[in-house]
Coordinates of C-alpha atoms and ligand atoms in Angstrom, one line a residue:
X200 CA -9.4 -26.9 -13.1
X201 CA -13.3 -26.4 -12.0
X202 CA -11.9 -23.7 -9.4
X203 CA -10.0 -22.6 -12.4
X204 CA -13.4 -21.7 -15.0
X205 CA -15.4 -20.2 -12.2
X206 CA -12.6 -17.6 -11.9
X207 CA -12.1 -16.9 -15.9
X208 CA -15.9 -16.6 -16.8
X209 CA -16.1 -14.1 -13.5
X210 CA -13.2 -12.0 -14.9
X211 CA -15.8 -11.1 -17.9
X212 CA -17.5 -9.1 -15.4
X213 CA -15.6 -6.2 -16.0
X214 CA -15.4 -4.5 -12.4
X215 CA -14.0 -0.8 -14.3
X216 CA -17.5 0.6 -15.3
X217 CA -19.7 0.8 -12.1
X218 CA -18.5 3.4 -9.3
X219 CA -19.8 4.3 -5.9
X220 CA -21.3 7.6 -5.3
X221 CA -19.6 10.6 -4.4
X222 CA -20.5 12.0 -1.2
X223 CA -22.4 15.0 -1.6
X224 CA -20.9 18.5 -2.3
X225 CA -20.2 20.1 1.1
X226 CA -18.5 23.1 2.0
X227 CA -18.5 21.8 5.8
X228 CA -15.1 19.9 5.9
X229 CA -16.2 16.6 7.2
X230 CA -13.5 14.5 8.7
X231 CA -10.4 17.3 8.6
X232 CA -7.2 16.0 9.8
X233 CA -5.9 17.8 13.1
X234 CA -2.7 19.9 12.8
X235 CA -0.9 16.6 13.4
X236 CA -2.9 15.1 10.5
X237 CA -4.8 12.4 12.1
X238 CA -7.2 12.3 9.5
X239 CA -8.9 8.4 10.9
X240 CA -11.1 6.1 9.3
X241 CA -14.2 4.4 11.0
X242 CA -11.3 1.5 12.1
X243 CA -9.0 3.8 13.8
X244 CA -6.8 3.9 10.4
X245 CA -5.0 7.1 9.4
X246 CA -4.3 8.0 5.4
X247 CA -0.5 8.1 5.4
X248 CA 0.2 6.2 1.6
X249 CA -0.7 6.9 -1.7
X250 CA -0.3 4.3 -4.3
X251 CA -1.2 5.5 -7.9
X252 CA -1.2 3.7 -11.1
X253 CA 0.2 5.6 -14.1
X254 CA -0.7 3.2 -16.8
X255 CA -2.8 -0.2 -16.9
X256 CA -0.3 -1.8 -19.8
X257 CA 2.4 -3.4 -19.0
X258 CA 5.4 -5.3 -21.1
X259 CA 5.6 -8.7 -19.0
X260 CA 2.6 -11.1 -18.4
X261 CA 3.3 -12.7 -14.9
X262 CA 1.0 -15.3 -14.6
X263 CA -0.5 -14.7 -10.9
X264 CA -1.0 -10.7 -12.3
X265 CA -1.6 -9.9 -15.8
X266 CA -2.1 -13.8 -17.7
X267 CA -2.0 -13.9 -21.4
X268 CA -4.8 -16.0 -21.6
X269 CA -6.9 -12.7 -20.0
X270 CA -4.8 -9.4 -21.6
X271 CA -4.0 -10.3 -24.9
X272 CA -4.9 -8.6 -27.9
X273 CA -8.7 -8.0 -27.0
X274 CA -8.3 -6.9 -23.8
X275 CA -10.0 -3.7 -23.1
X276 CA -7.3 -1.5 -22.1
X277 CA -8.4 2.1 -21.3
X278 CA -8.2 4.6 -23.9
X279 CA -5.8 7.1 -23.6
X280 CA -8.2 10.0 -23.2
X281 CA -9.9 7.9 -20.0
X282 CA -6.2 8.1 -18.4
X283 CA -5.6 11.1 -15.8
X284 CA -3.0 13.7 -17.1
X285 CA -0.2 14.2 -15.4
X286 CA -1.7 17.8 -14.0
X287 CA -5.0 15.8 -12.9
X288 CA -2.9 13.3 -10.8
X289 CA -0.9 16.5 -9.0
X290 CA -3.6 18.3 -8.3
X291 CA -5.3 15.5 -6.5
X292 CA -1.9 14.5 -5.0
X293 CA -2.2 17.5 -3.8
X294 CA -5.5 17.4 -2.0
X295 CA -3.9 13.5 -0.6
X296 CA -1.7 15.9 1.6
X297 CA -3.6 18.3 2.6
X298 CA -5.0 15.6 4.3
X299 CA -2.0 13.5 5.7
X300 CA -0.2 11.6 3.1
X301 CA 3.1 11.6 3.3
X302 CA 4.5 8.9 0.8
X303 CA 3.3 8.8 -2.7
X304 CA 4.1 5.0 -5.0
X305 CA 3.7 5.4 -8.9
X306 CA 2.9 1.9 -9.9
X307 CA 0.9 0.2 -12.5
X308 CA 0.4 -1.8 -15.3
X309 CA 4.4 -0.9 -15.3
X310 CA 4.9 2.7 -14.4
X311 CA 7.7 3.0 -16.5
X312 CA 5.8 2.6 -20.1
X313 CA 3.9 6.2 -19.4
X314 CA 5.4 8.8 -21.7
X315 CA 7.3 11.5 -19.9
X316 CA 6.8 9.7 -16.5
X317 CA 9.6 12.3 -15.3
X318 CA 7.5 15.2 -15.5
X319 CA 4.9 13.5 -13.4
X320 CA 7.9 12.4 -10.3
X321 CA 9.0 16.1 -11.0
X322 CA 5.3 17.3 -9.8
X323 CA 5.4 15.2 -7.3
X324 CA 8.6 15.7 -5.8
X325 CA 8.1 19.2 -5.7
X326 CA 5.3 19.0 -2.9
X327 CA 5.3 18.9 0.7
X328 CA 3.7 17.0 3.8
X329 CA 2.0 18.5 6.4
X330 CA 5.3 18.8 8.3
X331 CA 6.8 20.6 5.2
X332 CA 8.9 17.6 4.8
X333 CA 9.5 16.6 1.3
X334 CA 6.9 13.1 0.4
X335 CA 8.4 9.6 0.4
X336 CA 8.2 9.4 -3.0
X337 CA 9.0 6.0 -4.7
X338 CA 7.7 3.7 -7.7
X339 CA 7.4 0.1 -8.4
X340 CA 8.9 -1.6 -11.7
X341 CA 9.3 -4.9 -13.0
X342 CA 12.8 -3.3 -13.5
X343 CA 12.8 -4.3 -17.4
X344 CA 13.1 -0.2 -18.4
X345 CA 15.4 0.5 -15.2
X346 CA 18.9 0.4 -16.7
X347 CA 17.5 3.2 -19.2
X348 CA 16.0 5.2 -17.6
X349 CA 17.4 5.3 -13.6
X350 CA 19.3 8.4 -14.1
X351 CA 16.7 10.5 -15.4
X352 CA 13.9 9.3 -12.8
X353 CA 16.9 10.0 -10.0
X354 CA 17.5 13.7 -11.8
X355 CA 13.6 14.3 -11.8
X356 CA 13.2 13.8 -8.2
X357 CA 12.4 10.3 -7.3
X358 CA 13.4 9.3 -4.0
X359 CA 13.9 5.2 -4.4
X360 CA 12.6 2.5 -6.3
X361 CA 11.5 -1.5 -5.4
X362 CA 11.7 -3.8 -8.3
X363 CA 9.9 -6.9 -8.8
X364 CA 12.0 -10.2 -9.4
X365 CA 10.6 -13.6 -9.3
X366 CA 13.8 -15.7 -9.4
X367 CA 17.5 -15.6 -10.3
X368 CA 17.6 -18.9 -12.8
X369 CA 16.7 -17.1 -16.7
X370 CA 14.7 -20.5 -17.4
X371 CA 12.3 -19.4 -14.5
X372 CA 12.2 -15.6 -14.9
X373 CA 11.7 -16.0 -18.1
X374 CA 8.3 -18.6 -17.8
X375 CA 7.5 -16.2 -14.8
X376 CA 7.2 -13.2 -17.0
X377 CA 5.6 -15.2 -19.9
X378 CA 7.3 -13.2 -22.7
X379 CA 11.0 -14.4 -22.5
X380 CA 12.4 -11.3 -21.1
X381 CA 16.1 -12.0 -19.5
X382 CA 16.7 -12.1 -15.7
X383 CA 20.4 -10.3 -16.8
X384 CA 18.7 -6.8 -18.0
X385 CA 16.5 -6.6 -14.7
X386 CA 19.9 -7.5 -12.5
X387 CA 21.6 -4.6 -15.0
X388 CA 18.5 -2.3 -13.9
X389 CA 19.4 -3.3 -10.5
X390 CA 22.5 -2.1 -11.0
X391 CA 21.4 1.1 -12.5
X392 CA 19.1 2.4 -9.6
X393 CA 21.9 1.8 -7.2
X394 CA 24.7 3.5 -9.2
X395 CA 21.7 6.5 -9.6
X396 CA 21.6 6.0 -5.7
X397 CA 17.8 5.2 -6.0
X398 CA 17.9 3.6 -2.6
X399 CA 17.4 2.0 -0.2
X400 CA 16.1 -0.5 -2.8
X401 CA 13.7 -2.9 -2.3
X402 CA 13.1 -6.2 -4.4
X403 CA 10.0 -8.0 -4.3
X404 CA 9.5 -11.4 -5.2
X405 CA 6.3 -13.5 -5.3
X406 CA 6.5 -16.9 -4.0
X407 CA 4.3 -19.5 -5.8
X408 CA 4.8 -22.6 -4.4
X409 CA 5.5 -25.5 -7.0
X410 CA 6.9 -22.5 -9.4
X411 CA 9.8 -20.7 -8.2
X412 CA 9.9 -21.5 -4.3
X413 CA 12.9 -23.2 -5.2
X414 CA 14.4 -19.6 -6.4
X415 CA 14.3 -18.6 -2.4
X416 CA 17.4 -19.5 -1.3
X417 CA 19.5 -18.5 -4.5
X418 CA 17.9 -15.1 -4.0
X419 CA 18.2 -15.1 -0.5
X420 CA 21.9 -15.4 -1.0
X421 CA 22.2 -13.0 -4.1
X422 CA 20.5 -10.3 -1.8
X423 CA 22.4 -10.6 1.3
X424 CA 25.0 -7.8 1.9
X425 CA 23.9 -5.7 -1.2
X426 CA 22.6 -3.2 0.8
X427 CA 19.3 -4.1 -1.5
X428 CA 15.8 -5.2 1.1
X429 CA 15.0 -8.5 -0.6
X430 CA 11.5 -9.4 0.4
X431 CA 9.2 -12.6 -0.2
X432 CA 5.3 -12.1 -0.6
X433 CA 2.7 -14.4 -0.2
X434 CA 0.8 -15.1 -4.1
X435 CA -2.5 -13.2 -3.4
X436 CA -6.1 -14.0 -4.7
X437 CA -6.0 -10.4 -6.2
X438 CA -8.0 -9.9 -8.8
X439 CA -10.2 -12.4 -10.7
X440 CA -8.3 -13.4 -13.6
X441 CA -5.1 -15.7 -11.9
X442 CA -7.0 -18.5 -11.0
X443 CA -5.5 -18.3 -7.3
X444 CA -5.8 -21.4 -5.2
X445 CA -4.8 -21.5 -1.8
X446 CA -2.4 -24.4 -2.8
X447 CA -0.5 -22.0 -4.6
X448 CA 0.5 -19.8 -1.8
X449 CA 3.5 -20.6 0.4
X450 CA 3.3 -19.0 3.8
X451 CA 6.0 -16.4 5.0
X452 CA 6.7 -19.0 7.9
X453 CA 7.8 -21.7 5.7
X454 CA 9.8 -19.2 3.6
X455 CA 11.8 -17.9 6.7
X456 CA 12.0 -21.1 8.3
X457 CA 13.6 -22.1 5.1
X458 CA 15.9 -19.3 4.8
X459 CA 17.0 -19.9 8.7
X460 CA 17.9 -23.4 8.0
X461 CA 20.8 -22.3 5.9
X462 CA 21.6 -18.4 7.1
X463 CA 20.6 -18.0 10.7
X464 CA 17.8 -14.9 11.2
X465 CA 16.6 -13.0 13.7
X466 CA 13.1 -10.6 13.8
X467 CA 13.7 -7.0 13.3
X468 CA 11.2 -4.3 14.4
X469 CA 9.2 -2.6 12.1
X470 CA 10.7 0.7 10.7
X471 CA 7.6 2.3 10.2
X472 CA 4.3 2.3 11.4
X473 CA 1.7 0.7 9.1
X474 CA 4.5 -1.0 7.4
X475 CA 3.2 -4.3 5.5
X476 CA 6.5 -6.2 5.7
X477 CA 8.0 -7.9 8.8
X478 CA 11.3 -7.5 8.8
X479 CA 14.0 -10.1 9.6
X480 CA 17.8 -9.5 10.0
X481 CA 20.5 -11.6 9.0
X482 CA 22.6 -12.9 12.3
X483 CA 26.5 -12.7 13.2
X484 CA 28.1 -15.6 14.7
X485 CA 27.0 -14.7 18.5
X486 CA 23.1 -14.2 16.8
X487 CA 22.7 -11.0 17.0
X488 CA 21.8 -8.7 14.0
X489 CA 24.7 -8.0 11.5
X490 CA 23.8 -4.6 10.1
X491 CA 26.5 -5.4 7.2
X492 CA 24.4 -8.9 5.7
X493 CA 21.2 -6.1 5.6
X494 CA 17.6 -7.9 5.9
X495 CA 14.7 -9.8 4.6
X496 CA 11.2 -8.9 4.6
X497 CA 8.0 -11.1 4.6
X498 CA 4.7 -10.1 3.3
X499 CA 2.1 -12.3 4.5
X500 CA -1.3 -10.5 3.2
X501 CA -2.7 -14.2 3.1
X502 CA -1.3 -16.0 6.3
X503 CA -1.5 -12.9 8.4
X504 CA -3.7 -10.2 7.8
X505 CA -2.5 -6.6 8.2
X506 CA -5.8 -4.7 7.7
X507 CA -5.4 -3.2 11.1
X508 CA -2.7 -0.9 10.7
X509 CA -3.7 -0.4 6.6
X510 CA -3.1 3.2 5.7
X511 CA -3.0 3.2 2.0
X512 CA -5.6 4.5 -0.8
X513 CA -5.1 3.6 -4.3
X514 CA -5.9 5.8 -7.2
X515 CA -6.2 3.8 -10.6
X516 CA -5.2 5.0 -13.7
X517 CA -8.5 6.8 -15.0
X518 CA -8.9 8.1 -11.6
X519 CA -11.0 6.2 -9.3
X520 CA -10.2 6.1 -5.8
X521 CA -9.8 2.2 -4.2
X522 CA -9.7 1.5 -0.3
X523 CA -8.5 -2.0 -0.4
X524 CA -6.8 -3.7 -3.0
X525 CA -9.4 -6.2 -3.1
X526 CA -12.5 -3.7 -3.2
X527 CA -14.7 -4.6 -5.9
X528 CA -15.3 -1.1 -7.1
X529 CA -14.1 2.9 -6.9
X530 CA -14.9 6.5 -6.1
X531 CA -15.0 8.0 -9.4
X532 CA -12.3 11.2 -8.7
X533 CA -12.2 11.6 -12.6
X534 CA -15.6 13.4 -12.8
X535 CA -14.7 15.7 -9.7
X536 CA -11.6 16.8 -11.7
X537 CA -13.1 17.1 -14.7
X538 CA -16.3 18.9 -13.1
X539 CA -16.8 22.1 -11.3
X540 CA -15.3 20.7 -8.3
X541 CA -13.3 23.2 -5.8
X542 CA -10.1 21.5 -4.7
X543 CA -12.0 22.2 -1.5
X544 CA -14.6 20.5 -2.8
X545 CA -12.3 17.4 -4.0
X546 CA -10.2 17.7 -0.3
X547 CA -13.7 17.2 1.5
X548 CA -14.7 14.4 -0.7
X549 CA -11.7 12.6 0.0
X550 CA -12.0 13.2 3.6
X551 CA -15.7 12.2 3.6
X552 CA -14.6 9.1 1.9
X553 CA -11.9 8.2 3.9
X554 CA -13.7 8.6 7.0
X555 CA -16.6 6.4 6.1
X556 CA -13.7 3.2 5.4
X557 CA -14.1 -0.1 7.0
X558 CA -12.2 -2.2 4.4
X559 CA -10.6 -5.5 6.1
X560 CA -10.7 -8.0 3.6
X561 CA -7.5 -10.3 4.6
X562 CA -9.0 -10.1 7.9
X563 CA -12.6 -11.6 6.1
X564 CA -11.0 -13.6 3.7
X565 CA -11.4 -16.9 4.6
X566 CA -15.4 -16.0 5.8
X567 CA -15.8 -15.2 2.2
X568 CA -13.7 -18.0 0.7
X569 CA -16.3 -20.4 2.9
X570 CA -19.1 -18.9 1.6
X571 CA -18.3 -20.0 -1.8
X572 CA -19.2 -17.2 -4.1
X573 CA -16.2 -16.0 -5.8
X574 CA -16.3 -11.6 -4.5
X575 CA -16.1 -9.5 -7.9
X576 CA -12.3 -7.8 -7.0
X577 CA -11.0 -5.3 -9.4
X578 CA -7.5 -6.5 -10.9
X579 CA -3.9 -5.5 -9.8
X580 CA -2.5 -4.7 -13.1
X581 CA -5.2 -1.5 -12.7
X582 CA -5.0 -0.1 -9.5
X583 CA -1.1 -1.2 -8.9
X584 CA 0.2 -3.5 -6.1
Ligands
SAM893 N1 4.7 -3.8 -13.0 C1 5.3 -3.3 -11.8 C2 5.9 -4.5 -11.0 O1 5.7 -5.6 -11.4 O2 6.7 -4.2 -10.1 C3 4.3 -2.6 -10.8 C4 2.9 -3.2 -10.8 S1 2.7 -4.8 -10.0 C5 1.0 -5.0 -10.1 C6 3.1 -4.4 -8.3 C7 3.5 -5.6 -7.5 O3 2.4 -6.5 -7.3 C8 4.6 -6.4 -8.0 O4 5.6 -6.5 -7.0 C9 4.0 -7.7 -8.2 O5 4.9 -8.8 -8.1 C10 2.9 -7.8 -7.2 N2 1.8 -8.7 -7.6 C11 1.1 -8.8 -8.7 N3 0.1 -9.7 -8.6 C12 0.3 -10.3 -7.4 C13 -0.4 -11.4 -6.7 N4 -1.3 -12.1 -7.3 N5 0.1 -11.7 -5.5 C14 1.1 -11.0 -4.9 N6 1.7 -10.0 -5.5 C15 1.3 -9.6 -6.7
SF4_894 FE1 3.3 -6.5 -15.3 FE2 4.0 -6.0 -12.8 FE3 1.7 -7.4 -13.3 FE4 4.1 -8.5 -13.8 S1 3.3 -7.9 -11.8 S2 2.3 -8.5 -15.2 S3 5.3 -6.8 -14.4 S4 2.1 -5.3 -13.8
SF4_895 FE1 -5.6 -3.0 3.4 FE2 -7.5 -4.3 2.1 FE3 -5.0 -5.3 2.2 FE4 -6.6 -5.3 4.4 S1 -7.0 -6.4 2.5 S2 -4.4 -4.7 4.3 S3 -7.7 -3.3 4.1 S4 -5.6 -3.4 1.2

């Protein structure tokens, strides 16, 4: 509970205000990818993913992301003038290519509350890599607006979708998302996204132990053969307002050793490079991989770090570029956009900025954790999972 107070009062702190400085102006390209668009960071890291939060609200209040106690009715939300517009966000997609990105993820808050989102994904999906391939372009929902609006996101270009599920039993979906909202309407948004062919879909669920680690199995065997990726990911000290104790966390070992005891696994390689999940594959009767039963994935950001391969940037809602998800604060993109800046101007900031990056904090976390300052983190809900 003492653990619990040092975290709330912390959370005041509010982490949105302060960003970092801007490189300087410079018509010298500094860091320019290479025709192949190797664009590398001071770790050896390439900028391959773009994650970028559409709205900070959202309509559930999961406790490990967005708890009531933190964002209810005075919560600061941002103003809708502070938010990027739709032609702010594609024009600094935009300049994200140029420079090697080649899969954009609209998140949030819950992406699916932002007016006209469709004209955003049709933007989006109208771009090109480097390769003149079209983007991997996807978004992450708590499904609860899925069933609605599937078709139209399909129509508007969006390539696939991952939706967040924390159990199948009502009783603990519903305490999960801490506003009663029925598992049966994100199952029927499920649906939705598959009959839209939004696929190959992915479903993430968070695993806190005590709270729905029971829900494992009964989700492992809802998932299996769906042709849906169900994958389990470890409850992260994201953020400052959750009250996240190491406790709370149960490891991706425990969670695959307990899926083995019942349906027999074996590890898969990974399907892309920098990918965060490890993949696992449901086995026939002589142990090999059965295509047809499909997979699991584990995310293990706390029991095994992935910083070495991490090739995303996150860009929050009002614009302000994050290199970890546990960075304390951004690069404030907004007042490039809504100065004199060149795009050339904006494409050499962002390679000067990505160039300069040494973020690793799973790799530091438990250096930090024993130094026993809490490290201000901005929150998930505003810069998207
Ligand atoms: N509202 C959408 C949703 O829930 O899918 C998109 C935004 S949400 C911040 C993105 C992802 O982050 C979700 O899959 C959610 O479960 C995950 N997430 C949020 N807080 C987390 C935490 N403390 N640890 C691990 N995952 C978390
Ligand atoms: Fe909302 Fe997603 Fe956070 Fe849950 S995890 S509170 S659905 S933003
Ligand atoms: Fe990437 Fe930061 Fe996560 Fe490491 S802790 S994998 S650098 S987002």
């Amino acid at each position: 509970m003492a653990e619990r107070s040092i975290y709330r009062t912390f959370a005041l702190a509010d982490q949105r205000t302060s960003a970092l400085e801007l490189p300087p102006h410079s018509t010298t390209p500094v860091g320019t990818p290479t025709p192949g668009g190797q664009l590398v960071d001071t770790r050896g890291r390439n900028l391959r993913d773009l994650r970028i939060s559409v709205t900070d609200r959202c309509n559930f209040r999961c406790s490990y992301c967005m708890p009531k106690e933190v964002f209810n009715q005075d919560y600061p939300y941002l103003p809708h003038a502070a938010l990027l517009s739709f032609e702010e966000i594609t024009r600094l997609a935009q300049q994200f290519v140029q420079l090697g990105v080649q899969k954009i993820r609209l998140t949030g808050g819950e992406p699916l509350l932002r007016k006209n989102l469709e004209a955003l994904i049709a933007q989006l999906a109208a771009m090109r890599t480097l390769q003149g391939e079209p983007l991997d372009l996807t978004l992450t929902t708590n499904g609860s607006l899925l069933a609605r609006k599937a078709k139209a996101l399909k129509a508007a270009g969006l390539g696939r979708v991952t939706v967040s599920l924390d159990g199948l039993s009502d009783a603990v979906f519903r305490r999960m998302n801490d506003v009663d909202f029925p598992v049966a309407d994100v199952l029927a948004g499920l649906d939705a996204a598959h009959a839209a062919g939004l696929g190959p879909i992915k479903v993430n669920m968070v695993v806190k132990r005590g709270t729905n680690d029971h829900e494992i199995l009964p989700m492992a065997r809802h998932f299996r053969g769906s042709g849906m990726v169900l994958r389990f990911i470890e409850y992260m000290d994201v953020g400052t307002s959750n009250g996240w104790r190491l406790d709370d966390v149960m490891p991706s070992r425990d969670v695959i050793a307990l899926i083995q005891r019942d349906m027999p696994l074996v590890p898969l390689e990974p399907s892309a490079p920098g990918e965060t999940a490890q993949r696992w594959g449901y086995a026939d009767a002589n142990g090999a991989y059965d295509p047809a039963a499909g997979e699991v994935g584990v995310i293990s950001s706390v029991t095994q770090a992935f910083c070495g391969d991490c090739n995303r940037a996150r860009l929050s809602t009002e614009g302000q570029l994050y290199l970890c998800l546990f960075a304390a604060r951004g690069y404030d993109l907004k007042a490039l956009l809504r100065g004199s800046a060149s795009d050339a101007d904006i494409g050499n900031a962002l390679a000067a900025i990505w160039s300069g990056r040494s973020d690793r904090y799973s790799e530091l976390r438990a250096t930090l954790a024993s130094s026993g300052t809490p490290t201000p983190r901005v929150e998930m809900s505003y810069i998207g999972g």
